[in-house]
Amino acid sequence: EDQVTQSPEALRLQEGESSSLNCSYTVSGLRGLFWYRQDPGKGPEFLFTLYSAGEEKEKERLKATLTKKESFLHITAPKPEDSATYLCAVQPFTDYKLSFGAGTTVTVRA
Amino acid sequence: EAGVTQFPSHSVIEKGQTVTLRCDPISGHDNLYWYRRVMGKEIKFLLHFVKESKQDESGMPNNRFLAERTGGTYSTLKVQPAELEDSGVYFCASSQDYTAYGYTFGSGTRLTVV
């Protein structure tokens, strides 16, 4: 069974204080690893898809990287509007369903 | 482009009652998915429709849950009878193809069974 573990569970940052979120995974053949952002009362919002080890994607202050066992979401110089829960999910080659981690809740203080 | 619409946004029912959740996917999206997040746990897959056909319902917890997608448009998820452990947030998502890049999630229905 595919497994996704995210750490830390919660992260409190000062505005401008860069940090990284970790997503460790085991999957029988990775089709893609996905990062989503979720705000309270909303559904997950797509951020990135990573397909192979060594791949990197960037969007504003966020940068996602992928190895064969884990992915990192780097937040550079975060702002309060970056406060959200960040979810990691994997999709195997054999399937279309996503297996999610429990998420990391990021709080950025001004 | 209108997003994925779910309603109701919240539902509070008593144990033993029936509840029906509805999802309107993005127009033209053949793939429709139901996911659920129970308190303190990760989001879990429930089932996948391609048009009106159930492609995969391996995540459905038990036979108290019934999903339908008549005509390949909107979908309903009925829980009958509801139990306390069914409480959680039910998300619907749709996509044009099976890749998660195209997944668009709705805002979810928060179900509370008391």
CSV table of N, CA and C in Angstrom, one decimal, chain A residues 4-95:
chain,number,residue,atom,x,y,z
A,4,VAL,N,2.4,7.9,2.6
A,4,VAL,CA,3.0,9.2,2.5
A,4,VAL,C,3.1,9.8,3.9
A,5,THR,N,4.2,10.3,4.3
A,5,THR,CA,4.4,10.8,5.7
A,5,THR,C,5.0,12.2,5.5
A,6,GLN,N,4.3,13.2,6.1
A,6,GLN,CA,4.7,14.6,6.1
A,6,GLN,C,5.2,15.0,7.4
A,7,SER,N,6.3,15.8,7.4
A,7,SER,CA,6.8,16.4,8.6
A,7,SER,C,7.3,17.8,8.4
A,8,PRO,N,7.3,18.7,9.4
A,8,PRO,CA,6.6,18.5,10.7
A,8,PRO,C,5.1,18.6,10.5
A,9,GLU,N,4.3,18.3,11.6
A,9,GLU,CA,2.9,18.5,11.5
A,9,GLU,C,2.5,19.9,11.4
A,10,ALA,N,3.2,20.7,12.2
A,10,ALA,CA,3.0,22.2,12.2
A,10,ALA,C,4.3,22.9,12.2
A,11,LEU,N,4.2,24.1,11.6
A,11,LEU,CA,5.4,25.0,11.5
A,11,LEU,C,5.0,26.4,11.6
A,12,ARG,N,5.6,27.1,12.6
A,12,ARG,CA,5.4,28.5,12.8
A,12,ARG,C,6.6,29.3,12.4
A,13,LEU,N,6.4,30.2,11.5
A,13,LEU,CA,7.5,31.0,11.0
A,13,LEU,C,7.3,32.4,11.2
A,14,GLN,N,8.4,33.2,11.3
A,14,GLN,CA,8.3,34.6,11.3
A,14,GLN,C,8.3,35.0,9.8
A,15,GLU,N,7.7,36.1,9.4
A,15,GLU,CA,7.7,36.6,8.1
A,15,GLU,C,9.2,36.7,7.6
A,16,GLY,N,9.5,36.2,6.5
A,16,GLY,CA,10.9,36.2,6.0
A,16,GLY,C,11.8,35.1,6.4
A,17,GLU,N,11.3,34.3,7.3
A,17,GLU,CA,12.1,33.1,7.8
A,17,GLU,C,11.9,31.9,6.9
A,18,SER,N,12.8,31.6,6.1
A,18,SER,CA,12.7,30.5,5.1
A,18,SER,C,12.7,29.1,5.9
A,19,SER,N,12.1,28.1,5.3
A,19,SER,CA,12.0,26.8,5.9
A,19,SER,C,11.6,25.8,4.8
A,20,SER,N,11.7,24.5,5.2
A,20,SER,CA,11.3,23.4,4.3
A,20,SER,C,10.4,22.4,5.0
A,21,LEU,N,9.5,21.9,4.1
A,21,LEU,CA,8.6,20.8,4.6
A,21,LEU,C,9.0,19.5,3.9
A,22,ASN,N,8.8,18.4,4.6
A,22,ASN,CA,9.3,17.1,4.1
A,22,ASN,C,8.1,16.2,3.8
A,23,CYS,N,8.2,15.5,2.7
A,23,CYS,CA,7.2,14.5,2.4
A,23,CYS,C,8.0,13.2,2.0
A,24,SER,N,7.9,12.2,2.8
A,24,SER,CA,8.5,10.9,2.6
A,24,SER,C,7.4,9.9,2.0
A,25,TYR,N,7.8,9.1,1.0
A,25,TYR,CA,6.8,8.3,0.4
A,25,TYR,C,7.3,6.9,0.0
A,26,THR,N,6.4,6.0,0.0
A,26,THR,CA,6.7,4.7,-0.6
A,26,THR,C,5.6,4.4,-1.5
A,27,VAL,N,5.9,4.0,-2.7
A,27,VAL,CA,4.9,3.7,-3.8
A,27,VAL,C,5.4,2.7,-4.7
A,28,SER,N,4.5,1.9,-5.2
A,28,SER,CA,4.9,0.9,-6.2
A,28,SER,C,4.9,1.5,-7.6
A,29,GLY,N,6.0,2.2,-7.9
A,29,GLY,CA,6.0,2.9,-9.2
A,29,GLY,C,5.4,4.2,-9.2
A,30,LEU,N,6.1,5.3,-9.2
A,30,LEU,CA,5.6,6.6,-9.0
A,30,LEU,C,5.2,7.2,-10.4
A,31,ARG,N,3.9,7.5,-10.5
A,31,ARG,CA,3.5,8.3,-11.7
A,31,ARG,C,3.8,9.8,-11.5
A,32,GLY,N,3.4,10.2,-10.3
A,32,GLY,CA,3.6,11.6,-10.0
A,32,GLY,C,3.5,11.9,-8.5
A,33,LEU,N,4.2,12.9,-8.0
A,33,LEU,CA,4.1,13.4,-6.6
A,33,LEU,C,3.5,14.8,-6.7
A,34,PHE,N,2.5,15.1,-5.9
A,34,PHE,CA,1.8,16.3,-6.0
A,34,PHE,C,1.8,17.1,-4.7
A,35,TRP,N,1.9,18.4,-4.8
A,35,TRP,CA,1.8,19.3,-3.7
A,35,TRP,C,0.5,20.1,-3.9
A,36,TYR,N,-0.2,20.2,-2.8
A,36,TYR,CA,-1.4,21.0,-2.8
A,36,TYR,C,-1.4,22.0,-1.6
A,37,ARG,N,-2.1,23.1,-1.7
A,37,ARG,CA,-2.3,24.0,-0.6
A,37,ARG,C,-3.7,23.9,-0.2
A,38,GLN,N,-4.0,23.9,1.1
A,38,GLN,CA,-5.4,23.9,1.5
A,38,GLN,C,-5.6,25.0,2.6
A,39,ASP,N,-6.5,25.9,2.3
A,39,ASP,CA,-6.9,26.9,3.2
A,39,ASP,C,-8.1,26.4,4.0
A,40,PRO,N,-8.4,27.0,5.2
A,40,PRO,CA,-9.5,26.5,6.0
A,40,PRO,C,-10.8,26.7,5.3
A,41,GLY,N,-11.6,25.6,5.3
A,41,GLY,CA,-12.9,25.6,4.7
A,41,GLY,C,-12.9,25.5,3.2
A,42,LYS,N,-11.7,25.2,2.6
A,42,LYS,CA,-11.6,25.1,1.2
A,42,LYS,C,-11.1,23.7,0.8
A,43,GLY,N,-11.2,23.3,-0.4
A,43,GLY,CA,-10.6,22.1,-0.9
A,43,GLY,C,-9.1,22.3,-1.2
A,44,PRO,N,-8.4,21.2,-1.4
A,44,PRO,CA,-7.0,21.3,-1.8
A,44,PRO,C,-6.8,22.0,-3.2
A,45,GLU,N,-5.8,22.9,-3.2
A,45,GLU,CA,-5.6,23.7,-4.5
A,45,GLU,C,-4.2,23.2,-5.0
A,46,PHE,N,-4.2,22.8,-6.3
A,46,PHE,CA,-3.0,22.3,-6.9
A,46,PHE,C,-1.9,23.3,-6.9
A,47,LEU,N,-0.7,22.8,-6.5
A,47,LEU,CA,0.5,23.6,-6.6
A,47,LEU,C,1.5,23.1,-7.7
A,48,PHE,N,2.0,21.9,-7.5
A,48,PHE,CA,3.0,21.3,-8.3
A,48,PHE,C,2.8,19.8,-8.6
A,49,THR,N,3.3,19.3,-9.7
A,49,THR,CA,3.5,17.9,-10.0
A,49,THR,C,4.9,17.7,-10.3
A,50,LEU,N,5.5,16.6,-9.6
A,50,LEU,CA,6.9,16.2,-9.9
A,50,LEU,C,6.8,14.8,-10.4
A,51,TYR,N,7.6,14.4,-11.4
A,51,TYR,CA,7.5,13.1,-12.0
A,51,TYR,C,8.7,12.2,-11.8
A,52,SER,N,9.9,12.8,-11.7
A,52,SER,CA,11.1,12.0,-11.6
A,52,SER,C,12.1,12.6,-10.7
A,53,ALA,N,12.9,11.8,-10.1
A,53,ALA,CA,14.0,12.2,-9.1
A,53,ALA,C,14.9,13.3,-9.8
A,54,GLY,N,15.1,14.3,-9.0
A,54,GLY,CA,16.0,15.4,-9.5
A,54,GLY,C,15.2,16.6,-10.1
A,55,GLU,N,13.9,16.3,-10.3
A,55,GLU,CA,13.0,17.4,-10.8
A,55,GLU,C,12.8,18.5,-9.8
A,56,GLU,N,12.7,19.7,-10.2
A,56,GLU,CA,12.3,20.8,-9.4
A,56,GLU,C,11.3,21.7,-10.1
A,57,LYS,N,10.4,22.3,-9.3
A,57,LYS,CA,9.4,23.2,-9.8
A,57,LYS,C,9.3,24.4,-8.8
A,58,GLU,N,9.1,25.6,-9.4
A,58,GLU,CA,9.0,26.8,-8.6
A,58,GLU,C,7.8,27.6,-8.9
A,59,LYS,N,7.3,28.2,-7.9
A,59,LYS,CA,6.1,29.1,-8.1
A,59,LYS,C,6.2,30.2,-7.0
A,60,GLU,N,6.5,31.4,-7.3
A,60,GLU,CA,6.6,32.5,-6.4
A,60,GLU,C,7.6,32.1,-5.3
A,61,ARG,N,7.2,32.0,-4.1
A,61,ARG,CA,8.1,31.8,-2.9
A,61,ARG,C,8.3,30.3,-2.7
A,62,LEU,N,7.6,29.4,-3.4
A,62,LEU,CA,7.6,28.0,-3.2
A,62,LEU,C,8.5,27.3,-4.2
A,63,LYS,N,9.2,26.3,-3.8
A,63,LYS,CA,10.0,25.4,-4.6
A,63,LYS,C,9.9,24.0,-4.2
A,64,ALA,N,9.6,23.1,-5.1
A,64,ALA,CA,9.4,21.7,-4.7
A,64,ALA,C,10.5,20.9,-5.4
A,65,THR,N,11.1,19.9,-4.7
A,65,THR,CA,12.1,19.1,-5.2
A,65,THR,C,11.7,17.6,-4.9
A,66,LEU,N,12.3,16.7,-5.7
A,66,LEU,CA,12.0,15.3,-5.6
A,66,LEU,C,13.2,14.4,-5.6
A,67,THR,N,13.2,13.4,-4.7
A,67,THR,CA,14.2,12.4,-4.8
A,67,THR,C,13.4,11.1,-4.9
A,68,LYS,N,14.2,10.0,-4.8
A,68,LYS,CA,13.5,8.7,-5.0
A,68,LYS,C,12.7,8.3,-3.8
A,69,LYS,N,12.9,9.0,-2.6
A,69,LYS,CA,12.2,8.6,-1.4
A,69,LYS,C,11.4,9.7,-0.8
A,70,GLU,N,11.8,11.0,-1.2
A,70,GLU,CA,11.1,12.1,-0.5
A,70,GLU,C,11.1,13.3,-1.4
A,71,SER,N,10.2,14.2,-1.0
A,71,SER,CA,10.1,15.5,-1.6
A,71,SER,C,10.1,16.6,-0.6
A,72,PHE,N,10.7,17.7,-1.0
A,72,PHE,CA,10.7,18.9,-0.1
A,72,PHE,C,10.0,20.0,-0.7
A,73,LEU,N,9.3,20.8,0.1
A,73,LEU,CA,8.7,22.0,-0.3
A,73,LEU,C,9.4,23.1,0.4
A,74,HIS,N,10.1,23.9,-0.3
A,74,HIS,CA,10.9,25.0,0.3
A,74,HIS,C,10.1,26.3,0.2
A,75,ILE,N,10.0,27.0,1.3
A,75,ILE,CA,9.3,28.3,1.4
A,75,ILE,C,10.3,29.4,1.6
A,76,THR,N,10.5,30.2,0.7
A,76,THR,CA,11.6,31.2,0.8
A,76,THR,C,11.0,32.6,1.2
A,77,ALA,N,11.5,33.2,2.2
A,77,ALA,CA,11.0,34.5,2.7
A,77,ALA,C,9.5,34.5,2.7
A,78,PRO,N,8.9,33.7,3.5
A,78,PRO,CA,7.4,33.6,3.5
A,78,PRO,C,6.7,34.8,4.0
A,79,LYS,N,5.5,35.0,3.5
A,79,LYS,CA,4.6,36.1,3.9
A,79,LYS,C,3.4,35.5,4.7
A,80,PRO,N,2.7,36.3,5.4
A,80,PRO,CA,1.5,35.8,6.1
A,80,PRO,C,0.5,35.1,5.2
A,81,GLU,N,0.4,35.5,4.0
A,81,GLU,CA,-0.5,34.9,3.0
A,81,GLU,C,-0.1,33.5,2.6
A,82,ASP,N,1.1,33.1,3.0
A,82,ASP,CA,1.5,31.7,2.7
A,82,ASP,C,1.0,30.8,3.8
A,83,SER,N,0.4,31.3,4.8
A,83,SER,CA,-0.2,30.4,5.9
A,83,SER,C,-1.3,29.6,5.3
A,84,ALA,N,-1.1,28.2,5.5
A,84,ALA,CA,-2.0,27.3,5.0
A,84,ALA,C,-1.6,25.9,5.4
A,85,THR,N,-2.4,24.9,5.1
A,85,THR,CA,-1.9,23.5,5.2
A,85,THR,C,-1.4,23.0,3.9
A,86,TYR,N,-0.2,22.5,3.8
A,86,TYR,CA,0.4,22.0,2.6
A,86,TYR,C,0.3,20.4,2.6
A,87,LEU,N,-0.3,19.9,1.5
A,87,LEU,CA,-0.5,18.5,1.4
A,87,LEU,C,0.3,17.9,0.3
A,88,CYS,N,0.9,16.7,0.6
A,88,CYS,CA,1.6,16.0,-0.4
A,88,CYS,C,0.8,14.7,-0.8
A,89,ALA,N,0.8,14.3,-2.0
A,89,ALA,CA,0.1,13.1,-2.4
A,89,ALA,C,0.9,12.4,-3.5
A,90,VAL,N,0.8,11.1,-3.6
A,90,VAL,CA,1.4,10.4,-4.7
A,90,VAL,C,0.4,9.6,-5.5
A,91,GLN,N,0.7,9.4,-6.7
A,91,GLN,CA,-0.1,8.7,-7.7
A,91,GLN,C,0.7,7.6,-8.3
A,92,PRO,N,0.4,6.3,-8.2
A,92,PRO,CA,1.2,5.3,-8.8
A,92,PRO,C,0.8,5.1,-10.3
A,93,PHE,N,1.7,4.4,-11.0
A,93,PHE,CA,1.5,4.1,-12.4
A,93,PHE,C,0.3,3.3,-12.6
A,94,THR,N,0.0,2.4,-11.6
A,94,THR,CA,-1.1,1.4,-11.8
A,94,THR,C,-2.4,2.0,-11.5
A,95,ASP,N,-2.5,3.2,-11.1
A,95,ASP,CA,-3.8,3.7,-10.6
A,95,ASP,C,-4.0,5.2,-10.9
